[in-house]
Amino acid sequence: MIVAIDGPAGSGKGTVAKIISNKLGLVNLDTGVAYRCVAVKVLDNNLEIDDEVEIPKLLDNMNIEFKKENDIEKVFLNGIDVTERIRTKEVTNIVSEVSRIVPLRIRVTDLLRKMAEGKDVVMEGRDITTYVFPNAEIKIYLDAKIEERAKRRYKENIEKGIEMSYEEVLENVIRRDKNDKNKKVGALKIADDAIVVDTTEKTISQVADEVEKIIYSRK
Ligand code: DC
């Protein structure tokens, strides 16, 4: 079973996917992590963010692992813990632009499909319901007003010790929305058969309950 969840930054999809996957015993795949790991490599290799030749090749030497340590989900890139680094300002500022590169998207999509093979998964991102798994059994699109989404990201950043003003976060979310919605391949959009949930006025547990009900009603 594939539960596909898409939505813009700050829509709540990451947190909801975690709750749902724990509750229902599904594997949780946060696909933004793959693009964030590529962005880390772009920085480390001093590549231009629009290098359509070298950036897709980075995947040849990339091994991404998700591991739980002391109940905390960690991300390892070639054996190095990058859990915190992939959320830094420098990575967040370039990841959306990097993810526009079509040959990169094709390779990441292949990787995501392989990661889900033979498993029951909750996969969340921008193009899961439309491009990665257009035939997923359950498709959900989470959304929220832009100011609310920026507010959530701002709060998360404070908790993680990332220094960014609210205005900076809002500007980043606006730019990423624009970028993510205007990609040639895998653009963020609502699939015809997706159920849209507006999370603006809802708590995370309300949204998780709603998503759980949708899953049971579709199964
Ligand atoms: O979900 P996130 O904020 O961690 O995602 C980071 C970026 O990765 C996002 O701005 C666009 C890109 N992305 C994508 O293009 N397709 C996906 N399925 C997931 C993320």
Short mmCIF file of C-alpha atoms and ligand atoms in Angstrom, two decimals:
data_model
loop_
_atom_site.label_atom_id
_atom_site.label_comp_id
_atom_site.label_asym_id
_atom_site.label_seq_id
_atom_site.Cartn_x
_atom_site.Cartn_y
_atom_site.Cartn_z
CA MET A 1 0.00 0.00 0.00
CA ILE A 2 1.22 3.47 -0.86
CA VAL A 3 -0.12 6.47 1.01
CA ALA A 4 1.06 9.46 -1.05
CA ILE A 5 1.01 12.89 0.56
CA ASP A 6 1.95 16.10 -1.22
CA GLY A 7 1.85 19.72 -0.21
CA PRO A 8 3.90 22.91 0.05
CA ALA A 9 6.52 23.68 2.72
CA GLY A 10 4.95 23.99 6.16
CA SER A 11 1.67 22.31 5.25
CA GLY A 12 2.26 19.75 8.02
CA LYS A 13 2.90 16.75 5.78
CA GLY A 14 6.18 15.72 7.44
CA THR A 15 4.76 15.62 10.95
CA VAL A 16 1.51 14.00 9.85
CA ALA A 17 3.35 11.34 7.84
CA LYS A 18 5.45 10.49 10.91
CA ILE A 19 2.39 10.14 13.16
CA ILE A 20 0.45 8.07 10.63
CA SER A 21 3.35 5.77 9.80
CA ASN A 22 4.03 5.08 13.50
CA LYS A 23 0.39 4.47 14.21
CA LEU A 24 -0.30 2.21 11.25
CA GLY A 25 3.11 0.50 11.12
CA LEU A 26 4.04 1.87 7.68
CA VAL A 27 7.50 2.90 6.48
CA ASN A 28 7.82 6.69 6.34
CA LEU A 29 9.71 8.18 3.40
CA ASP A 30 10.32 11.93 3.46
CA THR A 31 11.36 12.55 -0.15
CA GLY A 32 12.53 16.13 0.47
CA VAL A 33 15.46 14.50 2.31
CA ALA A 34 16.76 13.07 -0.99
CA TYR A 35 16.79 16.53 -2.61
CA ARG A 36 18.29 18.07 0.53
CA CYS A 37 21.12 15.49 0.50
CA VAL A 38 21.80 16.37 -3.15
CA ALA A 39 21.91 20.06 -2.13
CA VAL A 40 24.51 19.20 0.56
CA LYS A 41 26.66 17.56 -2.10
CA VAL A 42 26.22 20.54 -4.44
CA LEU A 43 27.61 22.81 -1.70
CA ASP A 44 30.45 20.43 -0.78
CA ASN A 45 31.49 20.09 -4.42
CA ASN A 46 31.15 23.81 -5.14
CA LEU A 47 28.82 23.14 -8.07
CA GLU A 48 26.63 25.78 -9.70
CA ILE A 49 23.01 25.20 -8.59
CA ASP A 50 21.84 24.86 -12.20
CA ASP A 51 24.53 22.41 -13.35
CA GLU A 52 22.36 19.92 -15.27
CA VAL A 53 25.34 17.68 -16.07
CA GLU A 54 27.23 17.30 -12.81
CA ILE A 55 24.35 17.45 -10.31
CA PRO A 56 22.51 14.29 -11.51
CA LYS A 57 25.85 12.44 -11.44
CA LEU A 58 26.11 13.10 -7.69
CA LEU A 59 23.61 10.28 -7.20
CA ASP A 60 26.24 7.78 -8.42
CA ASN A 61 28.07 8.18 -5.13
CA MET A 62 25.25 8.82 -2.74
CA ASN A 63 23.94 6.45 -0.13
CA ILE A 64 21.08 7.81 1.96
CA GLU A 65 20.02 5.90 5.06
CA PHE A 66 17.26 6.55 7.58
CA LYS A 67 18.08 5.24 11.07
CA LYS A 68 16.33 5.59 14.39
CA GLU A 69 18.70 6.41 17.27
CA ASN A 70 17.27 6.82 20.79
CA ASP A 71 13.85 7.23 19.19
CA ILE A 72 15.11 10.08 16.98
CA GLU A 73 14.92 9.69 13.19
CA LYS A 74 18.36 10.36 11.73
CA VAL A 75 19.57 10.77 8.17
CA PHE A 76 22.98 9.49 7.11
CA LEU A 77 24.61 10.50 3.85
CA ASN A 78 27.46 8.15 2.96
CA GLY A 79 27.70 7.18 6.61
CA ILE A 80 27.76 10.78 7.92
CA ASP A 81 24.96 12.08 10.11
CA VAL A 82 23.44 14.99 8.15
CA THR A 83 20.17 15.21 10.11
CA GLU A 84 20.85 18.79 11.19
CA ARG A 85 22.82 19.94 8.19
CA ILE A 86 20.03 19.20 5.67
CA ARG A 87 17.77 21.67 7.52
CA THR A 88 20.29 24.53 7.62
CA LYS A 89 19.62 27.87 5.95
CA GLU A 90 22.28 27.31 3.26
CA VAL A 91 20.70 24.01 2.19
CA THR A 92 17.11 25.29 2.43
CA ASN A 93 18.03 28.30 0.31
CA ILE A 94 19.20 26.24 -2.68
CA VAL A 95 17.28 22.95 -2.50
CA SER A 96 14.23 24.05 -4.47
CA GLU A 97 16.35 25.45 -7.33
CA VAL A 98 18.52 22.33 -7.39
CA SER A 99 15.43 20.11 -7.51
CA ARG A 100 14.28 21.79 -10.77
CA ILE A 101 16.90 19.86 -12.74
CA VAL A 102 14.97 17.33 -14.84
CA PRO A 103 17.62 14.55 -15.15
CA LEU A 104 18.09 14.76 -11.38
CA ARG A 105 14.34 14.40 -10.79
CA ILE A 106 14.23 11.33 -13.03
CA ARG A 107 17.02 9.67 -11.07
CA VAL A 108 15.56 10.59 -7.68
CA THR A 109 12.17 9.27 -8.78
CA ASP A 110 13.77 5.92 -9.69
CA LEU A 111 15.45 5.81 -6.31
CA LEU A 112 12.20 6.58 -4.47
CA ARG A 113 10.32 3.88 -6.36
CA LYS A 114 13.03 1.36 -5.46
CA MET A 115 12.97 2.44 -1.81
CA ALA A 116 9.23 1.72 -1.67
CA GLU A 117 9.39 -1.63 -3.45
CA GLY A 118 7.58 -4.40 -1.59
CA LYS A 119 6.79 -2.15 1.37
CA ASP A 120 3.73 -0.44 2.80
CA VAL A 121 4.76 3.19 2.86
CA VAL A 122 3.71 6.72 3.60
CA MET A 123 5.64 8.82 1.12
CA GLU A 124 5.50 12.60 1.29
CA GLY A 125 6.85 15.32 -0.96
CA ARG A 126 5.76 17.53 -3.85
CA ASP A 127 5.15 15.14 -6.75
CA ILE A 128 4.35 11.81 -5.12
CA THR A 129 0.64 11.81 -5.97
CA THR A 130 1.21 13.05 -9.53
CA TYR A 131 4.55 11.74 -10.77
CA VAL A 132 6.30 9.26 -8.48
CA PHE A 133 3.23 7.16 -7.64
CA PRO A 134 0.33 8.37 -9.82
CA ASN A 135 -1.47 5.07 -9.07
CA ALA A 136 -1.10 5.23 -5.29
CA GLU A 137 -4.11 3.79 -3.44
CA ILE A 138 -4.42 6.85 -1.24
CA LYS A 139 -3.59 10.39 -2.32
CA ILE A 140 -3.73 13.38 -0.04
CA TYR A 141 -2.83 17.03 -0.62
CA LEU A 142 -2.19 19.06 2.52
CA ASP A 143 -2.34 22.83 2.30
CA ALA A 144 -2.46 25.89 4.55
CA LYS A 145 -2.36 29.67 4.22
CA ILE A 146 1.12 30.92 3.46
CA GLU A 147 1.48 33.06 6.63
CA GLU A 148 0.51 30.09 8.77
CA ARG A 149 3.02 27.85 7.00
CA ALA A 150 5.80 30.42 7.46
CA LYS A 151 4.83 30.76 11.14
CA ARG A 152 5.16 26.99 11.61
CA ARG A 153 8.57 26.88 9.92
CA TYR A 154 9.74 29.88 11.95
CA LYS A 155 8.77 28.11 15.20
CA GLU A 156 10.45 24.87 14.08
CA ASN A 157 13.62 26.80 13.29
CA ILE A 158 13.67 28.38 16.75
CA GLU A 159 13.34 24.91 18.31
CA LYS A 160 16.23 23.67 16.18
CA GLY A 161 18.39 26.71 16.89
CA ILE A 162 18.29 27.91 13.27
CA GLU A 163 18.50 31.71 13.14
CA MET A 164 16.14 33.17 10.56
CA SER A 165 13.72 36.07 11.03
CA TYR A 166 10.01 35.49 10.32
CA GLU A 167 10.31 37.75 7.25
CA GLU A 168 13.23 35.70 5.95
CA VAL A 169 11.30 32.45 6.46
CA LEU A 170 8.21 33.90 4.74
CA GLU A 171 10.29 35.06 1.80
CA ASN A 172 11.93 31.62 1.54
CA VAL A 173 8.54 29.84 1.61
CA ILE A 174 7.14 32.19 -1.08
CA ARG A 175 10.17 31.59 -3.31
CA ARG A 176 10.07 27.81 -2.82
CA ASP A 177 6.30 27.66 -3.50
CA LYS A 178 6.83 29.53 -6.75
CA ASN A 179 9.72 27.30 -7.76
CA ASP A 180 8.02 24.07 -6.74
CA LYS A 181 4.82 24.92 -8.63
CA ASN A 182 6.64 25.88 -11.81
CA LYS A 183 8.86 22.87 -12.48
CA LYS A 184 8.94 21.26 -15.90
CA VAL A 185 8.77 17.80 -14.33
CA GLY A 186 7.23 16.95 -10.98
CA ALA A 187 5.69 20.35 -10.29
CA LEU A 188 3.68 20.72 -7.10
CA LYS A 189 0.00 20.48 -8.03
CA ILE A 190 -3.18 18.85 -6.80
CA ALA A 191 -3.80 15.45 -8.43
CA ASP A 192 -7.34 15.09 -9.82
CA ASP A 193 -8.07 12.22 -7.45
CA ALA A 194 -6.33 13.61 -4.35
CA ILE A 195 -8.24 14.57 -1.23
CA VAL A 196 -7.35 18.11 -0.17
CA VAL A 197 -7.05 18.88 3.53
CA ASP A 198 -6.66 22.51 4.61
CA THR A 199 -4.63 22.45 7.82
CA THR A 200 -4.60 26.23 8.52
CA GLU A 201 -6.95 26.18 11.49
CA LYS A 202 -6.23 22.63 12.62
CA THR A 203 -3.88 21.06 15.15
CA ILE A 204 -1.49 18.35 14.00
CA SER A 205 -3.48 15.66 15.82
CA GLN A 206 -6.72 16.81 14.15
CA VAL A 207 -5.04 16.56 10.75
CA ALA A 208 -3.53 13.15 11.57
CA ASP A 209 -6.99 11.87 12.64
CA GLU A 210 -8.50 13.18 9.42
CA VAL A 211 -5.79 11.55 7.30
CA GLU A 212 -6.21 8.27 9.18
CA LYS A 213 -9.96 8.33 8.46
CA ILE A 214 -9.27 8.95 4.77
CA ILE A 215 -6.89 5.97 4.69
CA TYR A 216 -9.45 3.65 6.30
CA SER A 217 -12.26 4.89 4.08
CA ARG A 218 -10.21 4.20 0.94
CA LYS A 219 -8.75 0.84 1.96
O1 DC B 1 9.78 18.84 1.92
P1 DC B 1 11.07 19.68 1.97
O2 DC B 1 10.83 21.10 2.35
O3 DC B 1 12.12 19.03 2.82
O4 DC B 1 11.62 19.65 0.47
C1 DC B 1 12.78 20.37 0.08
C2 DC B 1 12.73 20.71 -1.39
O5 DC B 1 12.89 19.52 -2.17
C3 DC B 1 11.45 21.37 -1.87
O6 DC B 1 11.52 22.78 -1.83
C4 DC B 1 11.33 20.88 -3.28
C5 DC B 1 12.09 19.59 -3.32
N1 DC B 1 11.23 18.42 -3.40
C6 DC B 1 10.78 18.06 -4.66
O7 DC B 1 11.05 18.77 -5.63
N2 DC B 1 10.03 16.95 -4.80
C7 DC B 1 9.71 16.18 -3.75
N3 DC B 1 8.99 15.08 -3.93
C8 DC B 1 10.16 16.55 -2.46
C9 DC B 1 10.90 17.70 -2.32
#
